[in-house]
Tab-separated table of C-alpha atoms in Angstrom:
chain	number	residue	atom	x	y	z
A	1080	MET	CA	-55.592	24.578	-0.136
A	1081	ASN	CA	-53.510	22.689	2.376
A	1082	ASP	CA	-55.606	22.413	5.519
A	1083	SER	CA	-52.886	21.025	7.763
A	1084	PRO	CA	-52.682	22.976	11.053
A	1085	GLY	CA	-49.955	25.571	11.016
A	1086	TRP	CA	-49.709	25.742	7.245
A	1087	ALA	CA	-53.153	27.027	6.176
A	1088	SER	CA	-53.350	30.721	5.357
A	1089	PRO	CA	-55.635	32.786	7.594
A	1090	GLY	CA	-58.811	33.638	5.695
A	1091	SER	CA	-58.628	30.577	3.426
A	1092	SER	CA	-61.804	28.569	3.043
A	1093	PRO	CA	-62.063	25.611	5.406
A	1094	SER	CA	-65.583	24.698	4.210
A	1095	ASP	CA	-67.876	25.390	1.272
A	1096	GLY	CA	-69.754	28.682	1.445
A	1097	GLU	CA	-68.600	29.581	4.927
A	1098	ARG	CA	-65.578	31.527	6.056
A	1099	PRO	CA	-64.229	32.101	9.508
A	1100	GLY	CA	-65.025	35.583	10.669
A	1101	THR	CA	-68.554	35.764	9.109
A	1102	GLU	CA	-71.713	36.226	11.080
A	1103	GLY	CA	-74.997	34.827	9.810
A	1104	GLY	CA	-73.576	34.125	6.410
A	1105	THR	CA	-72.719	37.812	5.839
A	1106	GLN	CA	-69.143	38.250	4.772
A	1107	GLN	CA	-67.224	40.834	6.781
A	1108	PRO	CA	-64.790	43.150	4.971
A	1109	ALA	CA	-61.178	42.076	5.288
A	1110	PRO	CA	-58.977	44.546	7.143
A	1111	SER	CA	-55.897	45.913	5.462
A	1112	ALA	CA	-53.536	44.361	8.026
A	1113	GLN	CA	-53.173	40.597	8.569
A	1114	PRO	CA	-56.113	39.499	10.774
A	1115	ALA	CA	-55.808	37.563	13.985
A	1116	PRO	CA	-56.299	33.787	13.811
A	1117	PRO	CA	-59.937	32.922	13.194
A	1118	ALA	CA	-61.973	31.053	15.719
A	1119	GLN	CA	-62.494	27.346	15.113
A	1120	PRO	CA	-65.987	26.537	13.876
A	1121	ALA	CA	-67.576	23.948	16.065
A	1122	GLY	CA	-67.909	20.541	14.495
A	1123	ASP	CA	-66.070	21.405	11.313
A	1124	PRO	CA	-64.510	18.102	10.073
A	1125	LYS	CA	-61.692	19.781	8.102
A	1126	TRP	CA	-60.187	21.671	10.987
A	1127	SER	CA	-58.016	19.994	13.558
A	1128	ALA	CA	-59.252	19.866	17.101
A	1129	GLU	CA	-55.888	21.209	18.255
A	1130	GLN	CA	-54.981	24.644	16.917
A	1131	PRO	CA	-51.709	26.463	17.653
A	1132	PRO	CA	-51.857	29.343	20.115
A	1133	PRO	CA	-52.187	32.900	18.803
A	1134	GLY	CA	-49.086	34.345	17.221
A	1135	GLN	CA	-47.749	30.971	15.959
A	1136	TRP	CA	-49.378	30.945	12.540
A	1137	SER	CA	-47.010	31.097	9.613
A	1138	SER	CA	-47.630	32.610	6.255
A	1139	PRO	CA	-47.496	30.497	3.100
A	1140	GLY	CA	-43.979	29.625	1.989
A	1141	THR	CA	-42.387	29.894	5.414
A	1142	THR	CA	-41.241	27.017	7.604
A	1143	PRO	CA	-43.121	26.569	10.870
A	1144	ALA	CA	-41.192	26.377	14.101
A	1145	ALA	CA	-40.168	22.878	15.035
A	1146	PRO	CA	-42.226	21.449	17.912
A	1147	GLN	CA	-40.429	20.719	21.114
A	1148	ALA	CA	-39.219	17.154	21.439
A	1149	GLN	CA	-41.191	15.095	23.907
A	1150	PRO	CA	-39.275	12.698	26.165
A	1151	GLN	CA	-39.756	9.057	25.213
A	1152	PRO	CA	-39.180	5.963	27.277
A	1153	THR	CA	-36.387	3.526	26.607
A	1154	THR	CA	-37.346	1.331	23.669
A	1155	GLY	CA	-35.143	-1.662	24.148
A	1156	TRP	CA	-31.894	-3.183	25.413
A	1157	GLY	CA	-28.873	-0.993	24.894
A	1158	GLN	CA	-30.815	1.868	23.285
A	1159	GLN	CA	-31.063	5.393	24.580
A	1160	PRO	CA	-34.429	7.017	25.295
A	1161	GLY	CA	-36.044	8.146	22.082
A	1162	THR	CA	-33.950	5.903	19.860
A	1163	PRO	CA	-36.137	3.891	17.473
A	1164	GLN	CA	-35.717	0.156	17.444
A	1165	ALA	CA	-34.219	-1.650	14.485
A	1166	GLY	CA	-36.774	-2.370	11.782
A	1167	GLN	CA	-39.115	0.510	12.803
A	1168	TYR	CA	-37.891	3.300	10.579
A	1169	GLY	CA	-40.278	4.953	8.148
A	1170	PRO	CA	-40.045	7.862	5.677
A	1171	GLN	CA	-40.738	10.339	8.498
A	1172	GLN	CA	-38.531	8.631	11.070
A	1173	GLY	CA	-35.071	8.339	9.589
A	1174	TYR	CA	-31.848	7.756	11.503
A	1175	PRO	CA	-29.843	9.824	11.928
A	1176	GLY	CA	-30.749	13.376	10.943
A	1177	GLY	CA	-34.437	13.737	11.759
A	1178	PRO	CA	-37.649	13.515	9.722
A	1179	GLY	CA	-37.295	12.399	6.147
A	1180	GLN	CA	-33.568	11.635	6.373
A	1181	TRP	CA	-32.262	8.110	6.069
A	1182	GLY	CA	-29.213	6.496	7.619
A	1183	GLN	CA	-27.960	3.148	8.911
A	1184	PRO	CA	-30.153	2.176	11.886
A	1185	PRO	CA	-28.449	1.077	15.084
A	1186	ALA	CA	-28.333	-2.695	15.427
A	1187	ALA	CA	-28.637	-4.713	18.581
A	1188	LYS	CA	-25.269	-5.141	20.265
A	1189	PRO	CA	-25.414	-7.754	23.009
A	1190	GLY	CA	-21.640	-8.247	22.984
A	1191	VAL	CA	-18.528	-6.797	21.379
A	1192	ILE	CA	-20.008	-6.290	17.890
A	1193	PRO	CA	-23.341	-5.077	16.521
A	1194	LEU	CA	-25.479	-7.790	14.941
A	1195	ARG	CA	-25.192	-6.643	11.336
A	1196	PRO	CA	-22.542	-6.740	8.591
A	1197	LEU	CA	-19.323	-5.376	10.035
A	1198	GLY	CA	-16.843	-2.851	8.751
A	1199	LEU	CA	-13.080	-3.041	9.106
A	1200	GLY	CA	-13.023	-0.768	12.138
A	1201	GLU	CA	-15.732	-2.780	13.889
A	1202	ILE	CA	-13.843	-6.031	13.352
A	1203	LEU	CA	-10.587	-4.633	14.731
A	1204	ASP	CA	-12.394	-2.879	17.568
A	1205	GLY	CA	-14.301	-6.063	18.410
A	1206	ALA	CA	-11.057	-8.016	18.740
A	1207	VAL	CA	-9.519	-5.369	21.002
A	1208	ALA	CA	-12.739	-4.978	23.033
A	1209	THR	CA	-12.808	-8.712	23.713
A	1210	MET	CA	-9.203	-8.663	24.904
A	1211	ARG	CA	-9.994	-5.746	27.198
A	1212	THR	CA	-13.376	-6.881	28.517
A	1213	HIS	CA	-12.690	-10.616	28.810
A	1214	TRP	CA	-9.051	-10.396	29.861
A	1215	ARG	CA	-9.589	-12.846	32.728
A	1216	ALA	CA	-10.054	-15.591	30.158
A	1217	VAL	CA	-7.834	-14.293	27.340
A	1218	LEU	CA	-4.756	-13.341	29.353
A	1219	PRO	CA	-4.191	-16.648	31.206
A	1220	ILE	CA	-4.572	-18.712	28.018
A	1221	THR	CA	-2.078	-16.745	25.964
A	1222	LEU	CA	0.330	-15.954	28.799
A	1223	VAL	CA	0.651	-19.538	30.025
A	1224	VAL	CA	0.996	-21.021	26.543
A	1225	ALA	CA	3.495	-18.363	25.415
A	1226	THR	CA	5.563	-18.838	28.574
A	1227	VAL	CA	5.710	-22.634	28.234
A	1228	VAL	CA	6.637	-22.388	24.546
A	1229	GLN	CA	9.398	-19.849	25.141
A	1230	VAL	CA	10.885	-21.683	28.124
A	1231	ILE	CA	11.189	-24.862	26.090
A	1232	SER	CA	12.540	-22.904	23.128
A	1233	VAL	CA	15.224	-21.227	25.250
A	1234	ILE	CA	16.388	-24.563	26.669
A	1235	VAL	CA	16.510	-26.173	23.236
A	1236	GLN	CA	18.234	-23.156	21.668
A	1237	LYS	CA	20.899	-23.200	24.407
A	1238	PHE	CA	22.012	-26.712	23.502
A	1239	MET	CA	21.500	-26.120	19.792
A	1240	LEU	CA	23.812	-23.093	19.801
A	1241	ASP	CA	26.368	-25.004	21.873
A	1242	ASP	CA	26.373	-27.706	19.188
A	1243	LEU	CA	26.756	-25.084	16.466
A	1244	ALA	CA	29.711	-23.531	18.261
A	1245	PHE	CA	31.293	-26.969	18.555
A	1246	ALA	CA	30.586	-27.703	14.886
A	1247	THR	CA	32.346	-24.505	13.800
A	1248	ASN	CA	35.465	-25.506	15.757
A	1249	PRO	CA	38.257	-26.041	13.183
A	1250	ASP	CA	39.491	-29.072	15.149
A	1251	ALA	CA	36.175	-30.926	14.792
A	1252	GLY	CA	36.133	-33.951	12.508
A	1253	PRO	CA	33.541	-34.842	9.829
A	1254	GLU	CA	31.616	-37.246	12.076
A	1255	GLU	CA	31.405	-34.697	14.872
A	1256	LEU	CA	30.276	-32.080	12.384
A	1257	ILE	CA	27.496	-34.346	11.082
A	1258	ASP	CA	26.368	-35.224	14.603
A	1259	SER	CA	26.247	-31.554	15.605
A	1260	LEU	CA	24.280	-30.532	12.556
A	1261	GLY	CA	21.870	-33.440	13.078
A	1262	SER	CA	21.235	-32.498	16.689
A	1263	THR	CA	20.738	-28.879	15.646
A	1264	LEU	CA	18.174	-29.866	13.046
A	1265	GLY	CA	16.406	-32.067	15.570
A	1266	ALA	CA	16.297	-29.202	18.078
A	1267	SER	CA	14.794	-26.908	15.434
A	1268	VAL	CA	12.079	-29.483	14.721
A	1269	VAL	CA	11.296	-29.729	18.429
A	1270	ILE	CA	10.984	-25.953	18.737
A	1271	GLN	CA	8.666	-25.738	15.743
A	1272	PHE	CA	6.543	-28.601	17.033
A	1273	ILE	CA	6.164	-26.995	20.480
A	1274	GLN	CA	5.175	-23.703	18.880
A	1275	PHE	CA	2.744	-25.557	16.632
A	1276	LEU	CA	1.033	-27.214	19.614
A	1277	GLY	CA	0.881	-23.918	21.480
A	1278	THR	CA	-0.694	-22.155	18.513
A	1279	ILE	CA	-3.289	-24.908	18.137
A	1280	LEU	CA	-4.239	-24.732	21.807
A	1281	VAL	CA	-4.485	-20.942	21.855
A	1282	THR	CA	-6.492	-20.835	18.623
A	1283	ALA	CA	-8.976	-23.435	19.839
A	1284	MET	CA	-9.612	-21.887	23.246
A	1285	LEU	CA	-9.684	-18.274	22.083
A	1286	THR	CA	-12.213	-19.162	19.380
A	1287	MET	CA	-14.630	-20.253	22.087
A	1288	VAL	CA	-13.955	-17.120	24.156
A	1289	PHE	CA	-14.629	-14.828	21.190
A	1290	SER	CA	-17.783	-16.721	20.206
A	1291	ARG	CA	-19.202	-16.093	23.683
A	1292	ALA	CA	-18.062	-12.464	23.630
A	1293	VAL	CA	-20.171	-11.863	20.512
A	1294	LEU	CA	-23.236	-12.810	22.589
A	1295	GLY	CA	-22.142	-10.731	25.568
A	1296	GLN	CA	-21.393	-13.829	27.631
A	1297	HIS	CA	-18.339	-14.215	29.836
A	1298	SER	CA	-16.307	-17.400	29.779
A	1299	SER	CA	-13.585	-18.787	31.980
A	1300	VAL	CA	-10.477	-20.731	31.052
A	1301	SER	CA	-12.150	-23.960	32.144
A	1302	ASP	CA	-15.204	-23.203	29.977
A	1303	ALA	CA	-13.024	-22.509	26.949
A	1304	TRP	CA	-11.047	-25.711	27.504
A	1305	ARG	CA	-14.173	-27.833	27.950
A	1306	GLU	CA	-15.744	-26.506	24.736
A	1307	ALA	CA	-12.541	-26.636	22.659
A	1308	ARG	CA	-11.196	-30.028	23.769
A	1309	PRO	CA	-13.435	-32.243	21.552
A	1310	GLN	CA	-12.180	-30.467	18.405
A	1311	LEU	CA	-8.479	-30.203	19.244
A	1312	LEU	CA	-7.383	-33.280	17.301
A	1313	ARG	CA	-9.382	-32.194	14.268
A	1314	LEU	CA	-7.909	-28.706	14.442
A	1315	MET	CA	-4.441	-30.236	14.616
A	1316	GLY	CA	-5.227	-32.376	11.591
A	1317	LEU	CA	-6.547	-29.357	9.684
A	1318	THR	CA	-3.405	-27.343	10.405
A	1319	LEU	CA	-1.097	-30.230	9.496
A	1320	LEU	CA	-3.014	-30.836	6.297
A	1321	MET	CA	-2.643	-27.193	5.272
A	1322	ALA	CA	1.105	-27.302	5.980
A	1323	LEU	CA	1.495	-30.586	4.107
A	1324	GLY	CA	-0.458	-29.205	1.170
A	1325	ALA	CA	1.832	-26.164	1.000
A	1326	VAL	CA	4.931	-28.389	0.989
A	1327	LEU	CA	3.548	-30.749	-1.663
A	1328	LEU	CA	2.516	-27.847	-3.859
A	1329	GLY	CA	6.021	-26.416	-3.637
A	1330	ALA	CA	7.552	-29.812	-4.428
A	1331	VAL	CA	5.395	-30.197	-7.536
A	1332	LEU	CA	6.252	-26.736	-8.837
A	1333	ILE	CA	9.901	-26.362	-7.833
A	1334	LEU	CA	11.418	-29.868	-7.841
A	1335	PRO	CA	11.290	-30.390	-11.644
A	1336	GLY	CA	13.517	-27.373	-12.198
A	1337	ALA	CA	15.793	-28.271	-9.285
A	1338	LEU	CA	16.255	-31.891	-10.374
A	1339	THR	CA	17.014	-30.973	-13.995
A	1340	ASP	CA	19.303	-28.081	-13.026
A	1341	THR	CA	17.069	-25.737	-14.988
A	1342	ILE	CA	17.281	-22.435	-13.159
A	1343	GLY	CA	14.573	-20.774	-15.218
A	1344	LEU	CA	12.105	-23.600	-14.534
A	1345	ALA	CA	12.896	-23.527	-10.820
A	1346	ILE	CA	12.364	-19.753	-10.671
A	1347	LEU	CA	9.073	-20.153	-12.541
A	1348	GLY	CA	8.002	-22.737	-9.995
A	1349	VAL	CA	8.735	-20.351	-7.131
A	1350	VAL	CA	6.896	-17.526	-8.893
A	1351	LEU	CA	3.818	-19.747	-9.240
A	1352	TRP	CA	4.110	-21.282	-5.785
A	1353	VAL	CA	4.031	-18.066	-3.731
A	1354	PRO	CA	0.795	-16.550	-5.140
A	1355	LEU	CA	-0.905	-19.958	-5.013
A	1356	LEU	CA	0.016	-20.233	-1.336
A	1357	VAL	CA	-1.449	-16.801	-0.659
A	1358	TRP	CA	-4.623	-17.580	-2.593
A	1359	LEU	CA	-5.187	-20.901	-0.832
A	1360	GLY	CA	-4.275	-19.431	2.550
A	1361	ILE	CA	-6.970	-16.748	2.267
A	1362	LYS	CA	-9.454	-19.196	0.754
A	1363	PHE	CA	-9.149	-21.483	3.792
A	1364	THR	CA	-8.521	-18.819	6.431
A	1365	LEU	CA	-11.993	-19.333	7.942
A	1366	ALA	CA	-11.655	-23.112	8.158
A	1367	SER	CA	-10.428	-23.008	11.760
A	1368	PRO	CA	-13.415	-21.091	13.245
A	1369	ALA	CA	-15.789	-23.107	11.052
A	1370	LEU	CA	-14.319	-26.328	12.438
A	1371	MET	CA	-14.509	-25.177	16.057
A	1372	LEU	CA	-17.876	-23.393	16.072
A	1373	GLU	CA	-19.809	-25.692	13.749
A	1374	LYS	CA	-18.295	-28.884	15.229
A	1375	SER	CA	-17.633	-30.103	11.702
A	1376	THR	CA	-15.018	-32.360	10.192
A	1377	VAL	CA	-11.778	-31.226	8.587
A	1378	PHE	CA	-12.923	-31.437	4.980
A	1379	LYS	CA	-16.308	-29.868	5.742
A	1380	ALA	CA	-14.453	-26.987	7.387
A	1381	PHE	CA	-12.394	-26.474	4.230
A	1382	ALA	CA	-15.602	-26.479	2.166
A	1383	ARG	CA	-17.312	-24.014	4.515
A	1384	SER	CA	-14.373	-21.618	4.401
A	1385	SER	CA	-14.263	-21.772	0.609
A	1386	LYS	CA	-17.978	-21.014	0.437
A	1387	LEU	CA	-17.826	-18.107	2.894
A	1388	VAL	CA	-14.794	-16.507	1.225
A	1389	LYS	CA	-16.216	-16.837	-2.298
A	1390	ASP	CA	-16.639	-13.455	-4.054
A	1391	THR	CA	-15.090	-11.620	-1.057
A	1392	TRP	CA	-11.516	-12.893	-1.376
A	1393	TRP	CA	-9.946	-9.460	-1.815
A	1394	ARG	CA	-11.746	-7.975	1.181
A	1395	ILE	CA	-10.733	-10.820	3.478
A	1396	CYS	CA	-7.210	-10.740	2.079
A	1397	GLY	CA	-6.905	-7.028	2.794
A	1398	ILE	CA	-8.151	-7.385	6.378
A	1399	THR	CA	-5.888	-10.379	6.987
A	1400	VAL	CA	-2.817	-8.620	5.591
A	1401	LEU	CA	-3.555	-5.485	7.614
A	1402	THR	CA	-3.942	-7.574	10.771
A	1403	THR	CA	-0.633	-9.320	10.076
A	1404	VAL	CA	1.153	-6.005	9.540
A	1405	ILE	CA	-0.260	-4.574	12.781
A	1406	ALA	CA	0.753	-7.711	14.685
A	1407	PHE	CA	4.240	-7.587	13.171
A	1408	PHE	CA	4.836	-3.982	14.221
A	1409	ILE	CA	3.477	-4.597	17.720
A	1410	SER	CA	5.762	-7.612	18.140
A	1411	GLY	CA	8.766	-5.720	16.795
A	1412	MET	CA	8.217	-2.759	19.090
A	1413	ILE	CA	8.041	-5.044	22.118
A	1414	VAL	CA	10.799	-7.531	21.306
A	1415	ALA	CA	13.420	-5.120	19.910
A	1416	PRO	CA	14.276	-3.400	23.237
A	1417	PHE	CA	14.759	-6.776	24.957
A	1418	GLN	CA	17.029	-7.971	22.158
A	1419	ILE	CA	19.161	-4.816	22.266
A	1420	ILE	CA	19.526	-4.976	26.049
A	1421	SER	CA	20.432	-8.677	25.986
A	1422	LEU	CA	23.040	-8.143	23.263
A	1423	LEU	CA	24.656	-5.215	25.053
A	1424	ALA	CA	24.570	-6.698	28.540
A	1425	PHE	CA	25.015	-10.465	28.126
A	1426	SER	CA	26.763	-11.108	24.791
A	1427	GLY	CA	30.337	-10.407	25.876
A	1428	GLY	CA	31.044	-7.535	23.523
A	1429	ILE	CA	31.717	-7.210	19.789
A	1430	ASP	CA	34.324	-9.950	19.682
A	1431	ALA	CA	31.925	-12.487	21.191
A	1432	LEU	CA	29.262	-11.533	18.667
A	1433	GLU	CA	31.664	-11.939	15.765
A	1434	ASP	CA	32.761	-15.451	16.680
A	1435	GLY	CA	29.258	-16.501	17.693
A	1436	THR	CA	30.053	-17.332	21.318
A	1437	GLY	CA	28.019	-14.415	22.682
A	1438	MET	CA	24.721	-15.704	21.355
A	1439	ASN	CA	24.582	-18.900	23.432
A	1440	SER	CA	24.685	-17.335	26.904
A	1441	TRP	CA	21.601	-17.647	29.074
A	1442	GLY	CA	21.173	-13.884	29.334
A	1443	ALA	CA	21.263	-13.405	25.566
A	1444	LEU	CA	18.528	-16.032	25.178
A	1445	ILE	CA	16.268	-15.136	28.094
A	1446	GLY	CA	15.980	-11.417	27.234
A	1447	PRO	CA	14.357	-11.847	23.803
A	1448	ALA	CA	12.238	-14.707	25.192
A	1449	ILE	CA	10.669	-12.338	27.728
A	1450	GLY	CA	9.880	-9.892	24.935
A	1451	LEU	CA	8.330	-12.683	22.866
A	1452	ILE	CA	6.145	-13.777	25.777
A	1453	ILE	CA	4.762	-10.253	26.142
A	1454	ALA	CA	4.326	-9.820	22.394
A	1455	GLN	CA	2.579	-13.170	21.873
A	1456	THR	CA	0.274	-12.509	24.811
A	1457	ILE	CA	-0.992	-9.452	22.935
A	1458	VAL	CA	-0.706	-10.531	19.302
A	1459	MET	CA	-2.160	-14.054	19.405
A	1460	PRO	CA	-5.612	-13.075	20.766
A	1461	PHE	CA	-5.755	-10.090	18.409
A	1462	GLN	CA	-5.159	-12.220	15.314
A	1463	SER	CA	-7.437	-15.023	16.499
A	1464	GLY	CA	-10.170	-12.514	17.300
A	1465	VAL	CA	-10.042	-10.919	13.849
A	1466	THR	CA	-10.336	-14.352	12.206
A	1467	VAL	CA	-13.338	-15.335	14.350
A	1468	LEU	CA	-15.105	-12.014	13.741
A	1469	LEU	CA	-14.444	-12.311	10.007
A	1470	TYR	CA	-16.159	-15.698	10.107
A	1471	VAL	CA	-19.134	-14.239	12.019
A	1472	ASP	CA	-19.324	-11.284	9.617
A	1473	GLN	CA	-19.368	-13.501	6.541
A	1474	ARG	CA	-22.116	-15.683	7.996
A	1475	ILE	CA	-24.177	-12.603	8.853
A	1476	ARG	CA	-23.795	-11.326	5.287
A	1477	ARG	CA	-24.556	-14.641	3.590
A	1478	GLU	CA	-26.719	-16.631	5.980
A	1479	GLY	CA	-28.430	-14.160	8.325
A	1480	LEU	CA	-26.545	-15.413	11.353
A	1481	ASP	CA	-27.502	-12.241	13.227
A	1482	LEU	CA	-31.017	-13.630	13.737
A	1483	GLU	CA	-29.669	-16.764	15.346
A	1484	LEU	CA	-27.204	-14.785	17.447
A	1485	ALA	CA	-29.974	-12.464	18.627
A	1486	ARG	CA	-32.086	-15.414	19.755
A	1487	ALA	CA	-29.084	-16.945	21.493
A	1488	ALA	CA	-28.432	-13.635	23.250
A	1489	GLY	CA	-32.051	-13.484	24.474
A	1490	ILE	CA	-33.179	-10.523	22.309
A	1491	GLU	CA	-36.916	-10.944	21.742
A	1492	ASN	CA	-38.718	-10.132	18.485
A	1493	TYR	CA	-35.440	-9.373	16.719
A	1494	GLY	CA	-35.975	-9.152	12.935
A	1495	THR	CA	-39.752	-9.677	13.141
A	1496	THR	CA	-40.738	-6.068	12.328
A	1497	GLY	CA	-40.285	-4.656	8.873
A	1498	GLY	CA	-38.336	-1.465	8.206
């Protein structure tokens, strides 16, 4: 018989040759109704020292009443009273759901993410939480850089559009046309270069801010600049190398068809070039955080990204594409109203839009620039944050980085107890 308290049937034998309710070894007749709980024999090793009060015995096959939960002290940082620590779950202490039920145990969370493999929602939420919690560092970096880039772009576009309007003048000669187109091309290169430098600076500094946010540490703009500055030239070289590689790959695949006037071969080159660009872009998407956080060289960063992305290309591709789509819609929703207002208020009407003279006014240029400043201030940290958290997630999955992060965050005895 089961002699666990609360489950044994009254009248069952707790010891050999002796029953509760006998006197002097003489067995008493059992009453027709269910007897009251027997008295505990003194010194009997098979009976618990703590018996339930009268009226709380249960008959065989029924479930005993659940005992009242006893309050427990706080077990660790960031955990509620009564919550078991990570690594201390047994068959009778599952989480969540109670005894005998298993679930994913709560992990330590010193910063914006829990120290365990992350899901899609946790990655996106971690990026947004960093922007919200550490806005004093994130907002100045992105706002200042976006403002400088857009101011320079507006000035350059003003003169570029003036040159285009002059070039479309029917009275302009061939030399004037060539000079105008050359200056326009030069202005476009300047704009792209300024945007390139701004993106590099924002990426480098925000990577350091997000790396501290994972540990629950705050950082200032000066801290981010001091930590990012030694790797800026290498990050610039990495970005330029990726752009150069994309151009060379396109030249190898497309130029043969273009030079031989073979349209089919040129189309085939484009068809091969686009998916290769996507595949390489995802393969090396973690090179930037690897370069900044591991203080490595350019080629080692490429190798690290390739290793971390291996066998998880589709997952990282899906998260990256989703992040890009979200950023695109956010930017469109912010910039579109400014563009509509600038066109209606500063473009000089339909006739000016048709002949192109309405696009080069200061009002028509400044309106969309303000929208772009606001959009980039929001979008750039979001995209950078997702990339950094993807890098952290892959290292946790492959290399157990959570142990190192826990030690860096000051969490004692993390990962030392078995679960």
